Coordinates of C-alpha atoms and ligand atoms in Angstrom, one line a residue:
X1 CA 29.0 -19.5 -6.4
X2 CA 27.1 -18.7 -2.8
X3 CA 29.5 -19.6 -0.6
X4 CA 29.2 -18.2 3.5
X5 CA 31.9 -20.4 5.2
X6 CA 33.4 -17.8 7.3
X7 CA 37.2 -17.1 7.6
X8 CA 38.8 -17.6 11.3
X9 CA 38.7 -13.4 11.8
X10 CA 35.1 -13.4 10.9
X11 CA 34.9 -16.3 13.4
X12 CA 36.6 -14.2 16.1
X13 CA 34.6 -11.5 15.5
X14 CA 31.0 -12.9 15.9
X15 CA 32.4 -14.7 19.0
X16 CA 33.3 -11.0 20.7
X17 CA 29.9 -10.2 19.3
X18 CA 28.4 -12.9 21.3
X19 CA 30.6 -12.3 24.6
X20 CA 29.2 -8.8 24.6
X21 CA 25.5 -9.5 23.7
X22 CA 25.5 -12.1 26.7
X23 CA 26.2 -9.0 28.9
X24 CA 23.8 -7.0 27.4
X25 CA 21.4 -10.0 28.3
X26 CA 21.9 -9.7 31.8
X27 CA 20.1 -6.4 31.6
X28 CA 17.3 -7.5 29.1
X29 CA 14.9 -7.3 31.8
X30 CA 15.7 -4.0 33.1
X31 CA 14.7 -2.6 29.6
X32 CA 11.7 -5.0 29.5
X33 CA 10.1 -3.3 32.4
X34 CA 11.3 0.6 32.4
X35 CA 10.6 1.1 28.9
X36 CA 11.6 4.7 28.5
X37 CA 14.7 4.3 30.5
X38 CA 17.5 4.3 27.9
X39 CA 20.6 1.8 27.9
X40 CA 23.8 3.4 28.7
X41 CA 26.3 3.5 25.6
X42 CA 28.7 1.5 27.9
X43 CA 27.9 -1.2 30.2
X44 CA 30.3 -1.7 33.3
X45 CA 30.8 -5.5 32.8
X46 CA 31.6 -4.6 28.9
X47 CA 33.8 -1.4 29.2
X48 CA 37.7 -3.0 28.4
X49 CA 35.8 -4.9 25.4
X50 CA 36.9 -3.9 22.1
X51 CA 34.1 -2.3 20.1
X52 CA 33.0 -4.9 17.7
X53 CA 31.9 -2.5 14.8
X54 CA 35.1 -0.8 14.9
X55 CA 37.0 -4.3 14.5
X56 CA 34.3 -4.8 11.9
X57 CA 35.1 -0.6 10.4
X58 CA 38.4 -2.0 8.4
X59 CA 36.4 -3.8 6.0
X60 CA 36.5 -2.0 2.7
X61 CA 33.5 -1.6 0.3
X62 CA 34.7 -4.1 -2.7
X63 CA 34.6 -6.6 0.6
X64 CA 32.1 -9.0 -0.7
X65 CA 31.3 -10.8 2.8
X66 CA 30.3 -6.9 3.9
X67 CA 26.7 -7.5 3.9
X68 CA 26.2 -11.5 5.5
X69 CA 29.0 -10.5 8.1
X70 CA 26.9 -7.3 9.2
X71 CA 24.0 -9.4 9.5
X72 CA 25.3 -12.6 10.9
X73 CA 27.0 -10.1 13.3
X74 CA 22.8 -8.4 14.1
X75 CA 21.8 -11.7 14.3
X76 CA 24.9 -11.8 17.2
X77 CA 23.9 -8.9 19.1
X78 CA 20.0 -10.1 19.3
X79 CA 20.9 -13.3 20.3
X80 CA 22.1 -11.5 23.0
X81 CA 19.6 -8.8 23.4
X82 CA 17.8 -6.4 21.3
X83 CA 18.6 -3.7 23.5
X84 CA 22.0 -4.2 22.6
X85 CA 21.8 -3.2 19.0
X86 CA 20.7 0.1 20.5
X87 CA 24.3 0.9 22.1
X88 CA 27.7 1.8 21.3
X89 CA 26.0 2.6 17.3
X90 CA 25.2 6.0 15.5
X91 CA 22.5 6.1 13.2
X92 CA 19.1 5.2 11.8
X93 CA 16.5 4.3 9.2
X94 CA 17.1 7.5 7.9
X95 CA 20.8 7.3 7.3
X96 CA 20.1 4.4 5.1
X97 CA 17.7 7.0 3.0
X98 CA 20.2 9.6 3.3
X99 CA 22.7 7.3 1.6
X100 CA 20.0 5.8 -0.9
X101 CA 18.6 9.4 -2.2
X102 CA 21.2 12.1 -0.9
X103 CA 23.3 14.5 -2.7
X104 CA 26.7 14.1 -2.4
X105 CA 26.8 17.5 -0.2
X106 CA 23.9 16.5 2.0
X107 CA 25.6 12.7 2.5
X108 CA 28.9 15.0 3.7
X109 CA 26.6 17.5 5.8
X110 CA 24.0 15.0 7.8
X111 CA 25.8 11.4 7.7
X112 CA 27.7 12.2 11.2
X113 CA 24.1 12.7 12.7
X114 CA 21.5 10.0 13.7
X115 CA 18.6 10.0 11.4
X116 CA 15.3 8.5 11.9
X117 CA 12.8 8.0 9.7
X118 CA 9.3 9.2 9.9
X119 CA 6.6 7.8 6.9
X120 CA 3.7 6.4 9.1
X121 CA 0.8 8.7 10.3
X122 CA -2.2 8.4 12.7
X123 CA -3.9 7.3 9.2
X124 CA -1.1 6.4 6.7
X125 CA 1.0 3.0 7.1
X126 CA 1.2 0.1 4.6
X127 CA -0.6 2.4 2.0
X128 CA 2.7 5.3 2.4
X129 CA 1.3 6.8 -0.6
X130 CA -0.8 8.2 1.3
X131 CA 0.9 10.4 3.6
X132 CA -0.9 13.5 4.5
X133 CA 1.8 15.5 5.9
X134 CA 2.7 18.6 3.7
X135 CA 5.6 20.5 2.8
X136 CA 4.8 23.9 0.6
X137 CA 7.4 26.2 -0.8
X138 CA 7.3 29.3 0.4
X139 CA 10.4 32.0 -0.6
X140 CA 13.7 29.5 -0.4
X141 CA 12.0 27.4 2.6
X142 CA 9.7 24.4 2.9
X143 CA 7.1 24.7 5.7
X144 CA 6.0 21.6 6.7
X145 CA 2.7 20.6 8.4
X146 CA 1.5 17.2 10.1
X147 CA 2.1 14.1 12.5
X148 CA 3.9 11.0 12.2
X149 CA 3.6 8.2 14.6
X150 CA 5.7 5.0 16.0
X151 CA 9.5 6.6 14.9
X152 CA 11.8 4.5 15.5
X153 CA 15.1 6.4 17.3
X154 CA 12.7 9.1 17.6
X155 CA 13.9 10.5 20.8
X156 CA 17.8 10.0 20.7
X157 CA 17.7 11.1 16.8
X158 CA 19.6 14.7 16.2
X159 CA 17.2 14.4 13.0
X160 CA 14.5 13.0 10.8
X161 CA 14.0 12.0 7.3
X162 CA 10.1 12.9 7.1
X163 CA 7.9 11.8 4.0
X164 CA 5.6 14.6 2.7
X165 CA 3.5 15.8 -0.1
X166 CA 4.1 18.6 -2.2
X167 CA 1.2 18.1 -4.2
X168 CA -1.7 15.9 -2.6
X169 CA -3.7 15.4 -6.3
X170 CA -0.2 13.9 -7.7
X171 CA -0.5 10.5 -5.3
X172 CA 2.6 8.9 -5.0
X173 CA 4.7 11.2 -6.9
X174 CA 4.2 14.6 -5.4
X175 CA 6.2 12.4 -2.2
X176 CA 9.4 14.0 -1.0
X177 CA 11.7 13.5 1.6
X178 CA 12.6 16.3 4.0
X179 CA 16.2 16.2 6.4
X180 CA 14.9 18.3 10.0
X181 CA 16.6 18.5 12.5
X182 CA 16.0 18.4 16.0
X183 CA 15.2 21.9 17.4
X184 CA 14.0 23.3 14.4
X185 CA 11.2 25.6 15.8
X186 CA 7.9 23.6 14.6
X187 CA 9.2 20.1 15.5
X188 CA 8.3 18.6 18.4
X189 CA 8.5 15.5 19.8
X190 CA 4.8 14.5 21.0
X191 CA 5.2 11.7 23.3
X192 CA 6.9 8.2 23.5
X193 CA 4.8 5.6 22.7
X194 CA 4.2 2.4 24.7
X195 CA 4.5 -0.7 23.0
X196 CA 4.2 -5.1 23.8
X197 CA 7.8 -5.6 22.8
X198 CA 11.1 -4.2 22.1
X199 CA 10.4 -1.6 25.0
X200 CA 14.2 -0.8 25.1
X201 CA 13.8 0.3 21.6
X202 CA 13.2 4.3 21.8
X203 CA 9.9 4.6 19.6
X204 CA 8.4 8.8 19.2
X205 CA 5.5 10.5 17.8
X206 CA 6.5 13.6 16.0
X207 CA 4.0 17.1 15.3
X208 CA 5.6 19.6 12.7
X209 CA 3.1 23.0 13.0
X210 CA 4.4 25.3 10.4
X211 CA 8.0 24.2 10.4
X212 CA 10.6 25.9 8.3
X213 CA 13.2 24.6 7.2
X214 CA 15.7 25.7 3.8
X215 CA 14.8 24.6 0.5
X216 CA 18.0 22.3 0.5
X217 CA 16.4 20.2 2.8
X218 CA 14.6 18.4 0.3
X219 CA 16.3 14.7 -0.5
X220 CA 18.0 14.5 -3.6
X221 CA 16.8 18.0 -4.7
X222 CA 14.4 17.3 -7.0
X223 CA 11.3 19.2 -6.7
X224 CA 9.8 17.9 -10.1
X225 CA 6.5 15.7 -9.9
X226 CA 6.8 13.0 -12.7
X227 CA 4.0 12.2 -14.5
X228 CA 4.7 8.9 -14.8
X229 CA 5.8 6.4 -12.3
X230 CA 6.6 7.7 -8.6
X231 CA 9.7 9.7 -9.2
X232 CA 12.0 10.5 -5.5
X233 CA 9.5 8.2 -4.2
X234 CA 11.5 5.3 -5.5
X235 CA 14.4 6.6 -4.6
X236 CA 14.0 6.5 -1.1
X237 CA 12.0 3.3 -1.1
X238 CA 15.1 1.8 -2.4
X239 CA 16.3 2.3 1.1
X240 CA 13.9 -0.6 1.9
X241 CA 15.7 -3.0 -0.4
X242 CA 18.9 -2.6 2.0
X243 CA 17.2 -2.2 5.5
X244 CA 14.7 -5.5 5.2
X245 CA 17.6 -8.1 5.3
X246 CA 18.8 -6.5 8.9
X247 CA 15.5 -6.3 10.0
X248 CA 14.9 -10.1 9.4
X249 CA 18.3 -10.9 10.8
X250 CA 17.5 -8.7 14.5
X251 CA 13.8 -11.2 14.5
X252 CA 16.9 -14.1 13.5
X253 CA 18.7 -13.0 16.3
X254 CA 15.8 -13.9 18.9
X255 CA 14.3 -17.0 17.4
X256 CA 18.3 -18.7 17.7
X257 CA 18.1 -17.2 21.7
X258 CA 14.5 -19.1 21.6
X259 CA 15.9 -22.4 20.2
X260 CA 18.5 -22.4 22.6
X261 CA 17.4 -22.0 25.9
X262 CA 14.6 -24.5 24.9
X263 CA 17.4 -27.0 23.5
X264 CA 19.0 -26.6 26.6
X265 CA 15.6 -27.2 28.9
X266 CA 14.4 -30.0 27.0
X267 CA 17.8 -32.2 27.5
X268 CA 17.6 -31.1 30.9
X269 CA 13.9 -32.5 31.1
X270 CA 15.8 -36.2 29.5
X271 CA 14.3 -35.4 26.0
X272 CA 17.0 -36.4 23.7
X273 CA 17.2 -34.4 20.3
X274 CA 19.2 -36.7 17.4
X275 CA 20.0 -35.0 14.9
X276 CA 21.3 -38.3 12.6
X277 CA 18.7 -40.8 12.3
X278 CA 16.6 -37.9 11.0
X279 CA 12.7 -37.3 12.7
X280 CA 10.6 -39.7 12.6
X281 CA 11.2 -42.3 15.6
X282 CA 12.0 -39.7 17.5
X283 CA 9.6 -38.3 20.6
X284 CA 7.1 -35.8 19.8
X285 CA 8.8 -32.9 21.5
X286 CA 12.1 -33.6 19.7
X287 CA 9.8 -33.7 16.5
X288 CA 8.4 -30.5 16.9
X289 CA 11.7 -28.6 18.0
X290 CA 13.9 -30.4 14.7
X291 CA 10.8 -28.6 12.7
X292 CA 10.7 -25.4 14.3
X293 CA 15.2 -25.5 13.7
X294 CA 14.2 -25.9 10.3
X295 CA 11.9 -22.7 9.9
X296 CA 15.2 -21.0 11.2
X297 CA 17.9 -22.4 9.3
X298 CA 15.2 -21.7 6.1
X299 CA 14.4 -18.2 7.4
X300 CA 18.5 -17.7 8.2
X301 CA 19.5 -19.3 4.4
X302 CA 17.0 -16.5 2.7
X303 CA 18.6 -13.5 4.4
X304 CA 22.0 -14.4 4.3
X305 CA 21.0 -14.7 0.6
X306 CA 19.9 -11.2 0.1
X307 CA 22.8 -10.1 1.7
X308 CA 24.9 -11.7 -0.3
X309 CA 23.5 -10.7 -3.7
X310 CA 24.0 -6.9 -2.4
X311 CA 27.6 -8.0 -1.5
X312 CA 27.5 -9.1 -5.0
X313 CA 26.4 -6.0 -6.7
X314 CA 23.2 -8.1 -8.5
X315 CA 19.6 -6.7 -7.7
X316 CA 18.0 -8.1 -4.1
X317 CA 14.6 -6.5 -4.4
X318 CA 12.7 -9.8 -4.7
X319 CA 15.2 -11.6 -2.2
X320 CA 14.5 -8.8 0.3
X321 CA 11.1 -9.1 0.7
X322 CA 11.0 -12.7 0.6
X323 CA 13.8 -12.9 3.4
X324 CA 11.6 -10.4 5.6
X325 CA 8.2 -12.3 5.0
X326 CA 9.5 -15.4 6.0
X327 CA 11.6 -14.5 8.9
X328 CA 8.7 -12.7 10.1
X329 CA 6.0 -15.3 9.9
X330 CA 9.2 -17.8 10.9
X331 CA 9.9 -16.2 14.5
X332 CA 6.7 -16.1 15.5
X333 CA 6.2 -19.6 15.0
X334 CA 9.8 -20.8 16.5
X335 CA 9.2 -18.3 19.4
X336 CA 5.7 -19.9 19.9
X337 CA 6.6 -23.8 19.4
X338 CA 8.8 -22.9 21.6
X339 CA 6.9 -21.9 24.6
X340 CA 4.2 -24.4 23.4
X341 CA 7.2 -27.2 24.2
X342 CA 8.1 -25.5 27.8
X343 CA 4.8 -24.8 29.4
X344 CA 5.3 -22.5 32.4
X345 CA 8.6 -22.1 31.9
X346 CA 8.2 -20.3 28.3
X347 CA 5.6 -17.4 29.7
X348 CA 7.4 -17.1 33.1
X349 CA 9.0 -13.9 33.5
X350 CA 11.8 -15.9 35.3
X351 CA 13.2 -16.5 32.0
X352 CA 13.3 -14.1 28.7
X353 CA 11.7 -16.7 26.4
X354 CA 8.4 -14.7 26.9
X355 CA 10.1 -11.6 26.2
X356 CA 11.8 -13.2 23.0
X357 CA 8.2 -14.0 21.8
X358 CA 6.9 -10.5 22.1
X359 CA 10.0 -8.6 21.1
X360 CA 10.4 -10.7 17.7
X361 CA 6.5 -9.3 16.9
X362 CA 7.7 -6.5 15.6
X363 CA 9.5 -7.9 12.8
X364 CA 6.6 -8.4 10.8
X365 CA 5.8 -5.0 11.1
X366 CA 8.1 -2.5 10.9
X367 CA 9.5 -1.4 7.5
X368 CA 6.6 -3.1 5.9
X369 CA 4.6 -6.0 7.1
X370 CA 4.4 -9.5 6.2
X371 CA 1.5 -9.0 4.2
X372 CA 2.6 -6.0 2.3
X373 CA 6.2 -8.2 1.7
X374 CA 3.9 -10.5 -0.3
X375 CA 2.1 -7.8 -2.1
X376 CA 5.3 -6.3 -3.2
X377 CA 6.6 -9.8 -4.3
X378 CA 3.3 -10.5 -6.5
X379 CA 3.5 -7.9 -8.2
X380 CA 6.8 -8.0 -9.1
X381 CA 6.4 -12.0 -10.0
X382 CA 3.1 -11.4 -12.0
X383 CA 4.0 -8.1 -13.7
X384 CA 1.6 -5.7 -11.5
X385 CA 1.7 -2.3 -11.0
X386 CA 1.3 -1.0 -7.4
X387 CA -2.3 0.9 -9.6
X388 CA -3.3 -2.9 -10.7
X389 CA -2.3 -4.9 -8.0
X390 CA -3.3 -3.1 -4.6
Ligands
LIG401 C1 7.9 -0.5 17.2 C2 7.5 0.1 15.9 C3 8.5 0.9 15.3 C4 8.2 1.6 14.0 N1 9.1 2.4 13.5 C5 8.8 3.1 12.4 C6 9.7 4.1 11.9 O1 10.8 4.3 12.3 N2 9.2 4.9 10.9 C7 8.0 4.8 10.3 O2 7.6 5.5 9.4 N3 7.1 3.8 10.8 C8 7.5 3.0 11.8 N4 6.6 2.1 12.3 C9 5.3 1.9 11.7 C10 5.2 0.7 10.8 O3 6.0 0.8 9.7 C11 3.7 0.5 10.5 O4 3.0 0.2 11.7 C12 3.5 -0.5 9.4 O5 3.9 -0.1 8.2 C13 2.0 -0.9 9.2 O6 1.2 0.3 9.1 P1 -0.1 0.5 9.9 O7 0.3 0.4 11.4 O8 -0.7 1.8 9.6 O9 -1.1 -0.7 9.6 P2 -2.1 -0.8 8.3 O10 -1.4 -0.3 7.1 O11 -3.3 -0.1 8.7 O12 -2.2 -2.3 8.3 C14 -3.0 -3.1 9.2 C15 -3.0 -4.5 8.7 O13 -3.5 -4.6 7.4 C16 -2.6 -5.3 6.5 N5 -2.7 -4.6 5.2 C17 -2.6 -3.3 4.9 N6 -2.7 -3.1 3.6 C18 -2.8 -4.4 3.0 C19 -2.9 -4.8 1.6 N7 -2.9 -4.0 0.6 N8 -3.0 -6.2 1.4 C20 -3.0 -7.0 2.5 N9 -2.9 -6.6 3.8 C21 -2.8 -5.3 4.0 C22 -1.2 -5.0 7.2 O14 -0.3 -6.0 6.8 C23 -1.6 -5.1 8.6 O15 -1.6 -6.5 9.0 C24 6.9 1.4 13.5 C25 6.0 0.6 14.1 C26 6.3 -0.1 15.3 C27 5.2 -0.9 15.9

């Protein structure tokens, strides 16, 4: 049975989680408004706090609360700031591919590091089957060739997971992943790019110019190009199924921040919200923010439930994408009702509600959009293949 009542250690370790993100808030704007400056790993006001994914390390892997505490505990540090999620962590998007596709060797060798992951291009996104950048064997070494765009962790990473083709007529199955790290001579990070929200978030573009790197760099070690199906390409898009919850609970995260400081502002304005008597009867504006608390609590229910089916062991693929399609649509309307129900006090720059509404954008982008969410779910539902259903 789904069951997510929390023990009284959980409890006391999502309030820590909360003590430290409202520190982190306090500097929310700074990060707003130097974009490249990077958060330090400790803050002064949080230095004698204990560090709440260490309290969380003791869990073991047959916990089966791993996966909704991780996320409840995201959800925690957003609330407080996204900046925050940035600090005091090691690791990336590619870490989670490492883990997904790795060798046991290359787990032992690159897990210590911070991987990013780099799949988009100046002309590749949604459609990743049609990544451009190459990789050709040459001797015991891959040289690799091309440019990736919008890397998330793409300065602070020590190295990348980068998608590339080792055979451009095989589509979708001449696609491997390649482990670089930084320094490698051909890699070079190309600028920082400049973005609406989540400015503390480091974001890179990458250039590889004839970069070498040993054969053993390939993820998973299979160089074979199936000629059916999409081979290491599924692998590594199974990272996907395991990253799209947490990105759904960071957008979660904001939205609750949202609700709140507009809870707080509308009883301060003398608009009482009931939560008894139910909706109707009650004022417009208490109308509106009851409906927008239930696009959260919906949003929130879905996640928690991919989480928990991974806790479980049982298959989350579906439950994945749904979670990150409707939190994404979901905190862009709670973030917007919001404002819409504050006025001048939601877009002033006095307050972070504005910021909240641009940094939650991105959560219906990254690591597939809303739309391509959808896509993925149809054709699962219907039977498609990604050939049929495009
Ligand atoms: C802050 C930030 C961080 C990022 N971090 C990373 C990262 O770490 N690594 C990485 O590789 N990428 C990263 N990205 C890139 C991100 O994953 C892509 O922007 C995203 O996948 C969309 O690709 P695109 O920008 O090329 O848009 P496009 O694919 O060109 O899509 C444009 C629009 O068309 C829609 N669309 C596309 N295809 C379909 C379809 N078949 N059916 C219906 N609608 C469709 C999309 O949903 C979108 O609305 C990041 C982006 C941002 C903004």
């Amino acid at each position: 049975m789904i069951d997510f009542e929390l023990t009284s250690n959980d409890k006391k370790l999502l309030d820590a989680v909360r003590t430290e993100a409202l520190v982190a808030r306090q500097y929310a704007r700074h990060y707003d408004e130097h974009e490249h400056e990077f958060p330090p790993d400790e803050l002064p006001e949080a230095k004698d706090f204990p560090n709440v994914w260490s309290l969380f390390a003791g869990r073991t892997a047959d916990d089966t609360s791993m996966g909704v505490i991780s996320l409840l505990m995201t959800m925690g540090q957003t609330w407080g700031d996204y900046s925050v999620r940035m600090r005091r962590g090691k690791g990336g998007l590619g870490n989670a591919a490492l883990r997904a596709a790795g060798t046991p060797e290359q787990q032992a060798k690159w897990n210590d590091l911070t991987l990013a992951m780099a799949i988009t291009e100046p002309g590749c996104g949604s459609d990743s089957a049609g990544v451009q950048c190459t990789a050709v064997l040459d001797g015991d070494e891959w040289v690799v060739n091309g440019e990736k765009i919008f890397v998330t962790t793409g300065c602070r990473a020590d190295g990348v997971v980068v998608w590339a083709t080792i055979d451009k007529s095989a589509g979708r199955a001449g696609i491997k992943s390649f482990l670089i790290e930084k320094g490698t001579p051909g890699f070079v990070v190309a600028h920082k790019e400049k973005k609406l929200g989540i400015r503390a978030d480091d974001t890179a573009a990458y250039v590889f110019q004839n970069c070498r790197i040993p054969r053993g760099n390939l993820l998973g070690l299979d160089e074979s190009i199936p000629r059916q199906g999409s081979g290491g390409f599924r692998g590594v898009m199974k990272t996907f199924n395991m990253t799209r919850p947490g990105v759904a609970a960071i957008g979660l995260g904001m939205a609750e921040a949202a609700l709140d400081f507009t809870r707080e502002q509308l009883e301060k304005a003398g608009a009482r919200i009931e939560y008894g008597p139910g909706i109707h009867g009650q004022s417009a504006a208490a109308q509106k923010f009851l409906r927008l608390e239930g696009q959260f609590e919906a949003a929130k229910l879905t996640t928690l439930h991919a989480a928990w089916l991974g806790d479980n062991r049982q298959p989350n693929n579906d439950e994945a994408s749904i979670c990150k399609a409707k939190a994404g649509a979901a905190v862009r309307e709670i973030t917007q009702g919001c404002i819409e129900l504050l006025g001048p006090l939601g877009i002033s720059r006095e307050h972070l509600l504005e910021k909240w509404f641009r940094d939650v954008r991105i959560t219906d982008i990254y690591e597939g959009t809303g739309q391509i969410q959808r896509l993925i779910l149809a054709r699962s539902l219907l039977g498609y293949t990604s050939k049929e259903l495009k």
